Tab-separated table of C-alpha atoms in Angstrom:
chain	number	residue	atom	x	y	z
A	949	MET	CA	96.797	-70.146	-108.485
A	950	SER	CA	93.130	-69.636	-108.863
A	951	ASN	CA	90.821	-70.872	-111.543
A	952	LYS	CA	92.614	-74.114	-112.381
A	953	THR	CA	90.765	-76.216	-114.883
A	954	PRO	CA	90.153	-79.881	-114.033
A	955	ILE	CA	92.486	-80.892	-116.836
A	956	GLU	CA	95.262	-78.730	-115.409
A	957	GLU	CA	94.800	-80.423	-112.064
A	958	GLU	CA	94.892	-83.871	-113.628
A	959	ILE	CA	98.009	-83.068	-115.617
A	960	THR	CA	99.728	-81.559	-112.573
A	961	ARG	CA	98.957	-84.641	-110.501
A	962	ASN	CA	100.383	-86.964	-113.151
A	963	LEU	CA	103.362	-84.746	-113.873
A	964	LEU	CA	104.381	-84.560	-110.232
A	965	SER	CA	103.996	-88.288	-109.748
A	966	GLY	CA	106.025	-89.058	-112.879
A	967	ASN	CA	103.158	-90.581	-114.830
A	968	GLU	CA	103.680	-90.284	-118.604
A	969	LYS	CA	99.959	-89.859	-119.007
A	970	ALA	CA	100.632	-86.214	-118.142
A	971	MET	CA	102.426	-85.710	-121.437
A	972	ALA	CA	99.636	-87.267	-123.479
A	973	LEU	CA	97.194	-84.925	-121.776
A	974	ILE	CA	99.476	-81.943	-122.333
A	975	TYR	CA	99.826	-82.861	-125.969
A	976	ASP	CA	96.121	-83.259	-126.509
A	977	ASN	CA	95.205	-80.058	-124.728
A	978	TYR	CA	98.074	-77.641	-125.142
A	979	SER	CA	100.166	-78.713	-128.141
A	980	ALA	CA	98.507	-76.148	-130.422
A	981	ALA	CA	99.213	-73.294	-128.017
A	982	LEU	CA	102.824	-74.354	-127.444
A	983	TYR	CA	103.529	-75.132	-131.078
A	984	GLY	CA	101.865	-71.810	-131.968
A	985	VAL	CA	104.352	-69.985	-129.743
A	986	CYS	CA	107.231	-71.778	-131.513
A	987	ARG	CA	105.852	-70.928	-134.936
A	988	LYS	CA	105.271	-67.345	-133.971
A	989	MET	CA	108.761	-66.981	-132.580
A	990	LEU	CA	110.754	-69.039	-135.053
A	991	LEU	CA	108.556	-68.941	-138.137
A	992	SER	CA	110.087	-71.881	-139.969
A	993	THR	CA	108.227	-75.188	-139.690
A	994	GLU	CA	111.487	-77.084	-139.391
A	995	ASP	CA	112.789	-75.079	-136.437
A	996	SER	CA	109.378	-74.979	-134.822
A	997	GLU	CA	108.971	-78.765	-134.961
A	998	GLU	CA	112.415	-79.329	-133.525
A	999	VAL	CA	111.979	-76.809	-130.733
A	1000	PHE	CA	108.449	-77.976	-129.960
A	1001	GLN	CA	109.774	-81.506	-129.357
A	1002	GLU	CA	112.498	-80.073	-127.147
A	1003	VAL	CA	109.895	-78.088	-125.230
A	1004	MET	CA	107.810	-81.181	-124.587
A	1005	VAL	CA	110.868	-83.055	-123.341
A	1006	LYS	CA	111.814	-80.155	-121.072
A	1007	ILE	CA	108.297	-80.033	-119.647
A	1008	TRP	CA	108.489	-83.712	-118.880
A	1009	LYS	CA	112.004	-83.653	-117.444
A	1010	ALA	CA	111.351	-80.625	-115.262
A	1011	GLY	CA	107.827	-81.775	-114.438
A	1012	LYS	CA	108.559	-82.731	-110.861
A	1013	SER	CA	109.830	-79.226	-110.160
A	1014	PHE	CA	106.564	-77.651	-111.224
A	1015	ASP	CA	104.914	-75.950	-108.250
A	1016	PRO	CA	101.206	-75.325	-108.859
A	1017	ASN	CA	101.203	-72.843	-105.986
A	1018	LYS	CA	103.773	-70.690	-107.697
A	1019	ALA	CA	102.636	-70.692	-111.290
A	1020	ARG	CA	99.842	-71.720	-113.543
A	1021	LEU	CA	100.647	-74.878	-115.490
A	1022	TYR	CA	99.801	-73.359	-118.850
A	1023	THR	CA	101.865	-70.227	-118.206
A	1024	TRP	CA	104.752	-72.333	-116.949
A	1025	MET	CA	104.718	-74.337	-120.191
A	1026	VAL	CA	104.457	-71.234	-122.391
A	1027	ASN	CA	107.452	-69.764	-120.553
A	1028	ILE	CA	109.434	-72.937	-121.246
A	1029	ALA	CA	108.477	-72.694	-124.903
A	1030	ARG	CA	109.496	-69.033	-125.106
A	1031	ASN	CA	112.823	-69.594	-123.380
A	1032	THR	CA	113.647	-72.571	-125.576
A	1033	CYS	CA	112.890	-70.509	-128.678
A	1034	ILE	CA	115.008	-67.620	-127.398
A	1035	ASP	CA	117.848	-70.083	-126.780
A	1036	LEU	CA	117.653	-71.242	-130.383
A	1037	MET	CA	117.599	-67.665	-131.652
A	1038	ARG	CA	120.744	-66.963	-129.673
A	1039	LYS	CA	122.375	-70.127	-130.852
A	1040	ASN	CA	121.740	-69.266	-134.472
A	1041	ASN	CA	122.435	-65.604	-133.824
A	1042	ARG	CA	119.340	-64.639	-135.677
A	1043	ARG	CA	115.826	-63.552	-135.199
A	1044	PRO	CA	112.692	-63.973	-137.213
A	1045	GLN	CA	111.583	-61.222	-139.512
A	1046	ILE	CA	108.881	-58.831	-138.497
A	1047	GLN	CA	105.582	-60.439	-139.156
A	1048	ASP	CA	102.405	-58.531	-139.598
A	1049	THR	CA	99.978	-59.506	-136.874
A	1050	ASP	CA	97.086	-59.786	-139.268
A	1051	SER	CA	98.818	-62.582	-141.153
A	1052	ASN	CA	98.400	-64.795	-138.116
A	1053	VAL	CA	94.711	-64.392	-137.664
A	1054	HIS	CA	93.933	-67.444	-139.799
A	1055	VAL	CA	95.536	-69.837	-137.349
A	1056	ILE	CA	93.168	-68.915	-134.563
A	1057	GLU	CA	90.465	-71.082	-136.013
A	1058	GLN	CA	92.715	-74.120	-135.861
A	1059	LYS	CA	92.974	-74.189	-132.134
A	1060	ASN	CA	89.309	-74.814	-131.593
A	1061	HIS	CA	89.737	-78.525	-132.079
A	1062	ASN	CA	91.360	-78.822	-128.693
A	1063	THR	CA	89.202	-80.560	-126.171
A	1064	GLU	CA	89.933	-78.239	-123.314
A	1065	PHE	CA	91.896	-75.040	-123.104
A	1066	PRO	CA	92.417	-72.587	-120.316
A	1067	VAL	CA	91.034	-69.629	-122.196
A	1068	ASP	CA	87.821	-68.747	-123.907
A	1069	HIS	CA	88.728	-68.939	-127.603
A	1070	ILE	CA	85.719	-67.345	-129.074
A	1071	GLY	CA	85.954	-64.237	-126.931
A	1072	LEU	CA	89.732	-64.098	-127.129
A	1073	LYS	CA	89.986	-63.356	-130.829
A	1074	GLU	CA	87.444	-60.581	-130.638
A	1075	GLU	CA	89.018	-59.079	-127.570
A	1076	ILE	CA	92.557	-59.111	-128.902
A	1077	ALA	CA	91.341	-57.573	-132.142
A	1078	LYS	CA	90.412	-54.533	-130.066
A	1079	LEU	CA	94.073	-53.767	-129.437
A	1080	ARG	CA	95.535	-51.101	-131.673
A	1081	LYS	CA	97.674	-52.611	-134.384
A	1082	GLU	CA	100.638	-50.349	-133.555
A	1083	ASP	CA	100.548	-51.357	-129.894
A	1084	ARG	CA	100.102	-55.020	-130.771
A	1085	ASN	CA	103.100	-54.903	-133.116
A	1086	VAL	CA	105.373	-53.640	-130.358
A	1087	LEU	CA	104.112	-56.305	-127.977
A	1088	GLU	CA	104.649	-59.102	-130.501
A	1089	LEU	CA	108.138	-57.950	-131.398
A	1090	ALA	CA	109.121	-57.859	-127.759
A	1091	TYR	CA	107.368	-60.949	-126.496
A	1092	PHE	CA	107.726	-63.306	-129.456
A	1093	SER	CA	110.615	-62.032	-131.480
A	1094	GLY	CA	112.926	-61.227	-128.615
A	1095	TYR	CA	113.758	-57.771	-129.892
A	1096	SER	CA	115.158	-55.243	-127.473
A	1097	GLN	CA	113.467	-51.914	-126.914
A	1098	GLY	CA	116.128	-50.190	-129.022
A	1099	GLU	CA	115.789	-52.669	-131.884
A	1100	ILE	CA	112.024	-52.244	-131.960
A	1101	ALA	CA	112.401	-48.470	-131.940
A	1102	LYS	CA	114.750	-48.716	-134.906
A	1103	LYS	CA	112.609	-51.174	-136.831
A	1104	LEU	CA	109.371	-49.307	-136.364
A	1105	ASN	CA	111.020	-45.908	-136.539
A	1106	HIS	CA	109.586	-44.902	-133.174
A	1107	PRO	CA	111.253	-42.935	-130.400
A	1108	LEU	CA	112.589	-45.242	-127.666
A	1109	GLY	CA	110.072	-43.994	-125.109
A	1110	THR	CA	107.154	-44.608	-127.462
A	1111	VAL	CA	108.084	-48.283	-127.707
A	1112	LYS	CA	107.842	-48.721	-123.958
A	1113	THR	CA	104.667	-46.657	-123.751
A	1114	ARG	CA	102.991	-48.710	-126.478
A	1115	ALA	CA	104.028	-52.018	-124.951
A	1116	ARG	CA	102.752	-50.980	-121.530
A	1117	LYS	CA	99.530	-49.692	-123.044
A	1118	ALA	CA	98.992	-52.953	-124.900
A	1119	ILE	CA	99.692	-55.031	-121.796
A	1120	ASN	CA	97.314	-52.951	-119.731
A	1121	GLU	CA	94.611	-53.333	-122.349
A	1122	LEU	CA	95.227	-57.052	-122.467
A	1123	LYS	CA	94.935	-57.165	-118.703
A	1124	THR	CA	91.555	-55.524	-118.904
A	1125	LEU	CA	90.379	-57.588	-121.858
A	1126	LEU	CA	91.624	-60.954	-120.669
A	1127	ALA	CA	91.095	-60.645	-116.941
A	1128	ARG	CA	87.923	-62.672	-117.039
A	1129	ASP	CA	89.572	-65.444	-119.061
A	1130	ILE	CA	92.146	-66.163	-116.419
A	1131	GLY	CA	89.900	-65.494	-113.493
A	1132	ARG	CA	91.750	-62.494	-112.139
B	896	MET	CA	111.108	-50.717	-99.630
B	897	ASP	CA	107.946	-49.237	-101.082
B	898	VAL	CA	106.583	-52.344	-102.827
B	899	LYS	CA	103.488	-50.557	-104.132
B	900	LYS	CA	105.596	-47.852	-105.746
B	901	TYR	CA	107.891	-50.479	-107.261
B	902	ILE	CA	104.943	-52.312	-108.794
B	903	GLU	CA	103.358	-49.110	-110.045
B	904	SER	CA	106.593	-48.121	-111.784
B	905	GLY	CA	105.662	-50.642	-114.505
B	906	ILE	CA	108.996	-52.440	-114.268
B	907	ILE	CA	107.319	-55.851	-114.102
B	908	ASP	CA	105.737	-55.394	-117.516
B	909	ASP	CA	109.043	-54.069	-118.821
B	910	TYR	CA	110.695	-57.192	-117.418
B	911	LEU	CA	108.255	-59.415	-119.292
B	912	MET	CA	108.966	-57.503	-122.491
B	913	GLY	CA	112.712	-57.704	-121.912
B	914	PHE	CA	112.900	-53.898	-121.722
B	915	VAL	CA	115.102	-53.940	-118.651
B	916	SER	CA	118.797	-53.851	-117.974
B	917	GLU	CA	120.588	-56.931	-116.676
B	918	GLN	CA	120.630	-55.404	-113.197
B	919	GLU	CA	116.895	-54.659	-113.305
B	920	ARG	CA	116.190	-58.179	-114.551
B	921	GLN	CA	117.994	-59.694	-111.575
B	922	GLU	CA	116.308	-57.210	-109.297
B	923	VAL	CA	112.811	-58.224	-110.446
B	924	GLN	CA	113.686	-61.897	-110.038
B	925	CYS	CA	115.150	-61.384	-106.564
B	926	LEU	CA	112.368	-59.114	-105.378
B	927	SER	CA	109.662	-61.442	-106.647
B	928	LYS	CA	111.144	-64.091	-104.375
B	929	ILE	CA	111.257	-61.748	-101.404
B	930	TYR	CA	107.950	-59.893	-101.751
B	931	PRO	CA	104.803	-61.957	-102.355
B	932	GLU	CA	103.006	-58.883	-103.741
B	933	ILE	CA	105.618	-58.460	-106.483
B	934	ASN	CA	105.528	-62.170	-107.215
B	935	GLU	CA	101.745	-62.049	-107.479
B	936	VAL	CA	101.829	-59.184	-109.995
B	937	LEU	CA	104.570	-60.889	-111.989
B	938	ARG	CA	102.651	-64.187	-112.146
B	939	SER	CA	99.449	-62.400	-113.002
B	940	SER	CA	101.134	-60.516	-115.866
B	941	GLU	CA	102.713	-63.735	-117.093
B	942	ASN	CA	99.288	-65.349	-117.107
B	943	ILE	CA	97.953	-62.489	-119.206
B	944	MET	CA	100.791	-62.823	-121.686
B	945	SER	CA	100.463	-66.593	-121.968
B	946	THR	CA	96.723	-66.251	-122.436
B	947	TRP	CA	97.405	-63.790	-125.208
B	948	ALA	CA	99.898	-66.246	-126.729
B	949	ALA	CA	97.013	-68.689	-127.171
B	950	ASP	CA	95.783	-66.339	-129.855
B	951	PHE	CA	98.510	-67.744	-132.100
B	952	ALA	CA	97.738	-71.409	-131.471
B	953	GLU	CA	98.454	-73.745	-134.349
B	954	ALA	CA	98.177	-77.533	-134.354
B	955	PRO	CA	101.540	-79.278	-134.775
B	956	PRO	CA	101.961	-81.880	-137.500
B	957	ALA	CA	100.163	-85.083	-136.482
B	958	HIS	CA	103.257	-87.332	-136.663
B	959	LEU	CA	104.911	-85.471	-133.793
B	960	ARG	CA	102.532	-86.861	-131.192
B	961	ALA	CA	103.826	-90.417	-131.264
B	962	LYS	CA	107.391	-89.272	-131.866
B	963	ILE	CA	107.355	-87.255	-128.665
B	964	LEU	CA	105.273	-89.468	-126.405
B	965	ASP	CA	107.107	-92.675	-127.347
B	966	ASN	CA	110.531	-91.212	-126.728
B	967	LEU	CA	110.232	-89.494	-123.389
B	968	PRO	CA	113.517	-89.628	-121.461
B	969	PRO	CA	113.598	-90.434	-117.723
B	970	GLN	CA	112.107	-87.664	-115.647
B	971	GLU	CA	114.558	-85.732	-113.497
B	972	ASP	CA	114.097	-85.980	-109.765
B	973	LEU	CA	115.412	-82.510	-109.202
B	974	PRO	CA	115.543	-79.916	-111.926
B	975	LYS	CA	118.851	-78.506	-113.025
B	976	GLN	CA	117.304	-75.064	-113.156
B	977	ASP	CA	113.954	-73.427	-113.358
B	978	PRO	CA	113.280	-73.657	-117.093
B	979	THR	CA	110.836	-70.743	-116.952
B	980	GLU	CA	113.051	-68.155	-115.354
B	981	GLN	CA	113.840	-65.367	-117.759
B	982	LYS	CA	117.451	-65.533	-118.762
B	983	GLU	CA	119.952	-62.777	-119.337
B	984	ASP	CA	119.233	-59.783	-121.510
B	985	LYS	CA	117.957	-61.180	-124.749
B	986	SER	CA	119.460	-58.354	-126.747
B	987	ILE	CA	122.875	-59.873	-126.106
B	988	LEU	CA	123.275	-62.873	-128.346
B	989	ILE	CA	125.575	-65.553	-126.992
B	990	ASP	CA	126.088	-69.066	-128.254
B	991	PHE	CA	125.186	-71.313	-125.344
B	992	SER	CA	125.508	-74.602	-127.214
B	993	GLU	CA	128.957	-75.368	-125.792
B	994	ILE	CA	127.842	-74.684	-122.278
B	995	ASP	CA	124.760	-76.844	-122.743
B	996	GLN	CA	126.931	-79.787	-123.813
B	997	ASP	CA	129.189	-79.420	-120.817
B	998	LYS	CA	126.182	-79.310	-118.581
B	999	ASP	CA	124.973	-82.689	-119.704
B	1000	GLU	CA	128.360	-84.388	-119.477
B	1001	SER	CA	129.846	-82.916	-116.344
B	1002	PRO	CA	127.829	-82.642	-113.170
B	1003	LYS	CA	130.774	-80.848	-111.521
B	1004	VAL	CA	130.305	-77.897	-113.827
B	1005	ASN	CA	126.670	-77.783	-112.821
B	1006	TYR	CA	127.583	-77.769	-109.171
B	1007	TRP	CA	129.901	-74.835	-109.553
B	1008	SER	CA	127.478	-73.030	-111.831
B	1009	TYR	CA	124.792	-73.391	-109.213
B	1010	ALA	CA	127.086	-72.418	-106.393
B	1011	ALA	CA	128.118	-69.332	-108.345
B	1012	ALA	CA	124.544	-68.520	-109.278
B	1013	ILE	CA	123.337	-68.891	-105.704
B	1014	ALA	CA	126.246	-66.830	-104.423
B	1015	PHE	CA	125.484	-64.204	-107.021
B	1016	ILE	CA	121.795	-64.089	-106.180
B	1017	PHE	CA	122.531	-63.829	-102.464
B	1018	GLY	CA	125.138	-61.204	-103.182
B	1019	ALA	CA	122.685	-59.243	-105.301
B	1020	ILE	CA	120.018	-59.512	-102.624
B	1021	MET	CA	122.426	-58.381	-99.944
B	1022	VAL	CA	123.709	-55.446	-101.997
B	1023	TRP	CA	120.191	-54.461	-102.833
B	1024	GLN	CA	119.029	-54.757	-99.230
B	1025	TRP	CA	122.036	-52.843	-98.005
B	1026	GLN	CA	121.440	-50.059	-100.504
B	1027	SER	CA	117.763	-50.052	-99.752
B	1028	ALA	CA	118.354	-50.009	-95.994
B	1029	ARG	CA	120.974	-47.310	-96.333
B	1030	SER	CA	118.747	-45.191	-98.481
B	1031	SER	CA	115.749	-45.649	-96.183
B	1032	SER	CA	117.910	-45.002	-93.162
B	1033	LEU	CA	119.156	-41.707	-94.655
B	1034	GLU	CA	115.626	-40.752	-95.606
B	1035	MET	CA	114.420	-41.586	-92.115
B	1036	LYS	CA	117.236	-39.595	-90.556
B	1037	ASP	CA	116.321	-36.540	-92.631
B	1038	GLU	CA	112.691	-37.000	-91.811
B	1039	MET	CA	113.488	-37.291	-88.104
B	1040	LEU	CA	115.551	-34.099	-88.188
B	1041	VAL	CA	112.697	-32.238	-89.877
B	1042	GLN	CA	110.265	-33.638	-87.341
B	1043	GLN	CA	112.556	-32.700	-84.474
B	1044	GLU	CA	112.730	-29.134	-85.757
B	1045	GLN	CA	108.965	-29.043	-86.109
B	1046	MET	CA	108.593	-30.385	-82.581
B	1047	GLU	CA	110.987	-27.722	-81.294
B	1048	ASP	CA	109.009	-24.988	-83.080
B	1049	LEU	CA	105.765	-26.339	-81.680
B	1050	LYS	CA	107.264	-26.479	-78.203
B	1051	ASN	CA	108.454	-22.864	-78.458
B	1052	ASN	CA	105.087	-21.734	-79.763
B	1053	TYR	CA	103.382	-23.547	-76.951
B	1054	GLU	CA	105.628	-21.977	-74.318
B	1055	GLU	CA	105.034	-18.513	-75.750
B	1056	MET	CA	101.310	-19.102	-75.773
B	1057	ALA	CA	101.312	-20.503	-72.256
B	1058	SER	CA	103.259	-17.494	-71.015
B	1059	ALA	CA	100.890	-15.079	-72.793
B	1060	MET	CA	97.915	-16.947	-71.355
B	1061	GLN	CA	99.349	-16.738	-67.855
B	1062	LEU	CA	99.831	-13.010	-68.257
B	1063	LYS	CA	96.306	-12.515	-69.523
B	1064	ASP	CA	94.871	-14.715	-66.780
B	1065	GLY	CA	96.651	-12.605	-64.165
B	1066	LEU	CA	95.455	-9.398	-65.766
B	1067	LEU	CA	91.924	-10.708	-66.019
B	1068	ALA	CA	91.891	-11.743	-62.359
B	1069	VAL	CA	93.033	-8.254	-61.345
B	1070	VAL	CA	90.747	-6.237	-63.583
B	1071	SER	CA	87.702	-8.321	-62.809
B	1072	ASP	CA	88.124	-7.697	-59.062
B	1073	PRO	CA	85.407	-5.138	-58.079
B	1074	ASP	CA	87.806	-3.525	-55.572
B	1075	VAL	CA	90.334	-2.746	-58.268
B	1076	GLN	CA	90.329	0.640	-59.937
B	1077	LYS	CA	91.926	1.303	-63.285
B	1078	ILE	CA	93.972	4.450	-63.525
B	1079	VAL	CA	94.838	5.423	-67.042
B	1080	LEU	CA	98.273	6.986	-67.308
B	1081	GLY	CA	98.246	9.412	-70.188
B	1082	PRO	CA	101.166	11.272	-71.766
B	1083	ALA	CA	102.727	13.821	-69.426
B	1084	LYS	CA	103.333	16.162	-72.353
B	1085	GLU	CA	101.064	16.682	-75.325
B	1086	ASP	CA	103.641	15.689	-77.917
B	1087	MET	CA	104.416	12.382	-76.189
B	1088	ASN	CA	103.138	9.152	-77.536
B	1089	ALA	CA	102.919	7.057	-74.393
B	1090	ASN	CA	100.164	5.259	-72.548
B	1091	SER	CA	100.042	2.936	-69.593
B	1092	ALA	CA	97.659	1.835	-66.923
B	1093	MET	CA	97.774	1.178	-63.218
B	1094	TYR	CA	95.363	-1.063	-61.429
B	1095	TRP	CA	95.035	-0.248	-57.759
B	1096	ASN	CA	93.175	-2.279	-55.215
B	1097	LYS	CA	91.925	0.231	-52.697
B	1098	VAL	CA	91.211	-2.481	-50.119
B	1099	THR	CA	94.502	-4.382	-50.250
B	1100	GLN	CA	96.416	-1.261	-51.367
B	1101	LYS	CA	98.185	-3.347	-53.990
B	1102	ALA	CA	99.154	-1.783	-57.291
B	1103	TYR	CA	99.527	-3.510	-60.647
B	1104	PHE	CA	101.150	-1.988	-63.661
B	1105	HIS	CA	100.257	-2.672	-67.271
B	1106	ARG	CA	102.882	-1.353	-69.636
B	1107	LEU	CA	100.638	-0.961	-72.677
B	1108	ALA	CA	102.435	1.503	-74.969
B	1109	LEU	CA	105.594	2.954	-73.501
B	1110	PRO	CA	108.434	3.792	-75.910
B	1111	ALA	CA	111.485	1.517	-75.674
B	1112	GLU	CA	113.919	2.715	-73.021
B	1113	PRO	CA	117.356	4.080	-74.049
B	1114	SER	CA	120.012	1.481	-73.208
B	1115	ASP	CA	121.272	3.291	-70.086
B	1116	SER	CA	117.840	4.189	-68.697
B	1117	GLN	CA	114.897	2.521	-67.044
B	1118	TYR	CA	111.331	3.534	-66.302
B	1119	GLN	CA	110.490	4.078	-62.632
B	1120	LEU	CA	107.005	3.967	-61.159
B	1121	TRP	CA	105.801	6.484	-58.631
B	1122	ALA	CA	102.763	6.916	-56.466
B	1123	ILE	CA	101.907	10.418	-55.319
B	1124	VAL	CA	100.869	10.187	-51.701
B	1125	ASP	CA	100.010	13.405	-49.863
B	1126	GLY	CA	101.569	15.305	-52.752
B	1127	LYS	CA	104.894	13.553	-52.381
B	1128	PRO	CA	106.320	10.974	-54.801
B	1129	GLN	CA	106.923	7.497	-53.450
B	1130	SER	CA	108.776	4.923	-55.562
B	1131	LEU	CA	106.881	1.784	-56.441
B	1132	GLY	CA	109.811	0.165	-58.214
B	1133	MET	CA	111.263	-0.178	-61.662
B	1134	VAL	CA	109.503	-1.245	-64.865
B	1135	SER	CA	110.925	-4.572	-65.816
B	1136	LEU	CA	113.370	-4.533	-68.704
B	1137	GLU	CA	112.553	-8.077	-69.556
B	1138	GLU	CA	110.993	-8.518	-72.907
B	1139	ASN	CA	107.361	-9.654	-72.945
B	1140	VAL	CA	106.765	-8.447	-69.394
B	1141	ALA	CA	103.834	-6.177	-69.912
B	1142	TRP	CA	102.264	-6.687	-66.537
B	1143	GLN	CA	103.767	-6.602	-63.080
B	1144	GLU	CA	102.735	-6.517	-59.459
B	1145	LEU	CA	104.140	-3.616	-57.413
B	1146	SER	CA	104.626	-2.801	-53.767
B	1147	THR	CA	101.621	-1.822	-51.731
B	1148	VAL	CA	100.846	1.812	-51.469
B	1149	GLU	CA	98.440	3.568	-49.135
B	1150	GLY	CA	96.441	6.670	-50.005
B	1151	ALA	CA	97.767	7.091	-53.525
B	1152	GLN	CA	96.406	10.206	-55.219
B	1153	ALA	CA	98.137	9.716	-58.519
B	1154	PHE	CA	100.565	7.427	-60.334
B	1155	ALA	CA	103.371	8.487	-62.685
B	1156	ILE	CA	106.283	7.049	-64.634
B	1157	THR	CA	109.589	8.807	-65.175
B	1158	LEU	CA	112.635	7.814	-67.188
B	1159	GLU	CA	115.553	7.431	-64.790
B	1160	PRO	CA	119.125	6.216	-64.919
B	1161	MET	CA	119.443	2.420	-64.766
B	1162	GLY	CA	118.416	1.144	-61.335
B	1163	GLY	CA	116.256	4.198	-60.525
B	1164	SER	CA	116.462	7.414	-58.540
B	1165	GLU	CA	115.426	8.398	-55.051
B	1166	SER	CA	113.261	11.212	-56.367
B	1167	PRO	CA	111.685	11.517	-59.771
B	1168	THR	CA	113.306	13.568	-62.529
B	1169	LEU	CA	110.238	15.593	-63.340
B	1170	GLU	CA	111.360	16.742	-66.778
B	1171	ASN	CA	111.532	13.082	-67.739
B	1172	MET	CA	107.994	12.275	-66.700
B	1173	MET	CA	106.382	10.097	-69.339
B	1174	VAL	CA	102.869	9.403	-68.185
B	1175	ILE	CA	100.674	10.399	-65.260
B	1176	GLY	CA	97.157	9.572	-64.072
B	1177	THR	CA	95.178	10.565	-61.011
B	1178	VAL	CA	93.073	8.354	-58.783
B	1179	SER	CA	89.483	9.401	-59.016
């Protein structure tokens, strides 16, 4: 994948060679992003802490299978976090409540303490704020809350087709807005 | 398979959102392994989504750092499964805790699970490829039939045009010869609507007939061509009944004074039936 940061390369090298230093680097650089995904998906601090630890262990255990030619390290880790959260939701047969996107804006400031991160934080917030709230809501419910298209339609009182249209619109806007951040 | 069309359908984004059926989910996963273009779009979209996820970053409680880093289990040499691959339809909630326990305790279960999964994936790929090949083969067959018909039409058009060109070339060669005289054959009776032309080469004594506008013959009759030589009719032959023959070369005739066409019984007559004379023209 293109546009790898030096830290991603260092982590990948250590991860593939089984050096635990990889995990310290992951923690110091990506824990906020990964924990943020858990919080967003599970909401409760207790569940999020538990799942976040599980995610870190999974990253470590599966580390040797990571192929930097097939995926970007950060995306690979976020996918592990998402899948682990979805597993817990299934296990508990529950899902988090709908959360208004604006209520999460305050946490954005917290991530800036990270030493290195694969995206441009300052621009990110402004760019994402350009998305329409209705479109963003659909995207969040699908991506973070694991709701099906039908469930989102019911919750937001939208026709089924509108849900898909809004999600696609939001993704396309994100693609345009974030393209420069991921070098594509 | 039309990869571009597949990508443009938006199914990859739907896959990321979980807005796909179980079959579509497996299809995207299989196809992304087969087609690098699909894989590229999928990875690119995943990168966008994970970048977006960074918008919700939140620092974990400080005590977790040591707790995690000091208790890392042994790293696996080979992964049990790709932990990032999207699992089954998330709208179906199933308790996987039992299965997870079995997985850790019994490697045999894992083996069979993997064997089944691999068999399933291969099966899905084969079914998909078969369907795809069948569908493309049917489409191609239809397309070939249409093209064959078009080719046939073009061939027929070409043959018609070539034949018409040949006719016109022959006519042009005759009429442009300075020794050839055109004799217009006008209606023999005032109320007749018939016209023809004879081209007569006075040097070679050859006659050419151009049908122009003669009414269609009754089914049992045929037009016969005559030259009037020394006041007596001499048969030059029959007008061809073949369709599209508008121009024909006739027998040579010496000292023709006039040319005429009569309608005669099929095959012609020895002498013209004068009351059935259609057109006549004199040599100037």
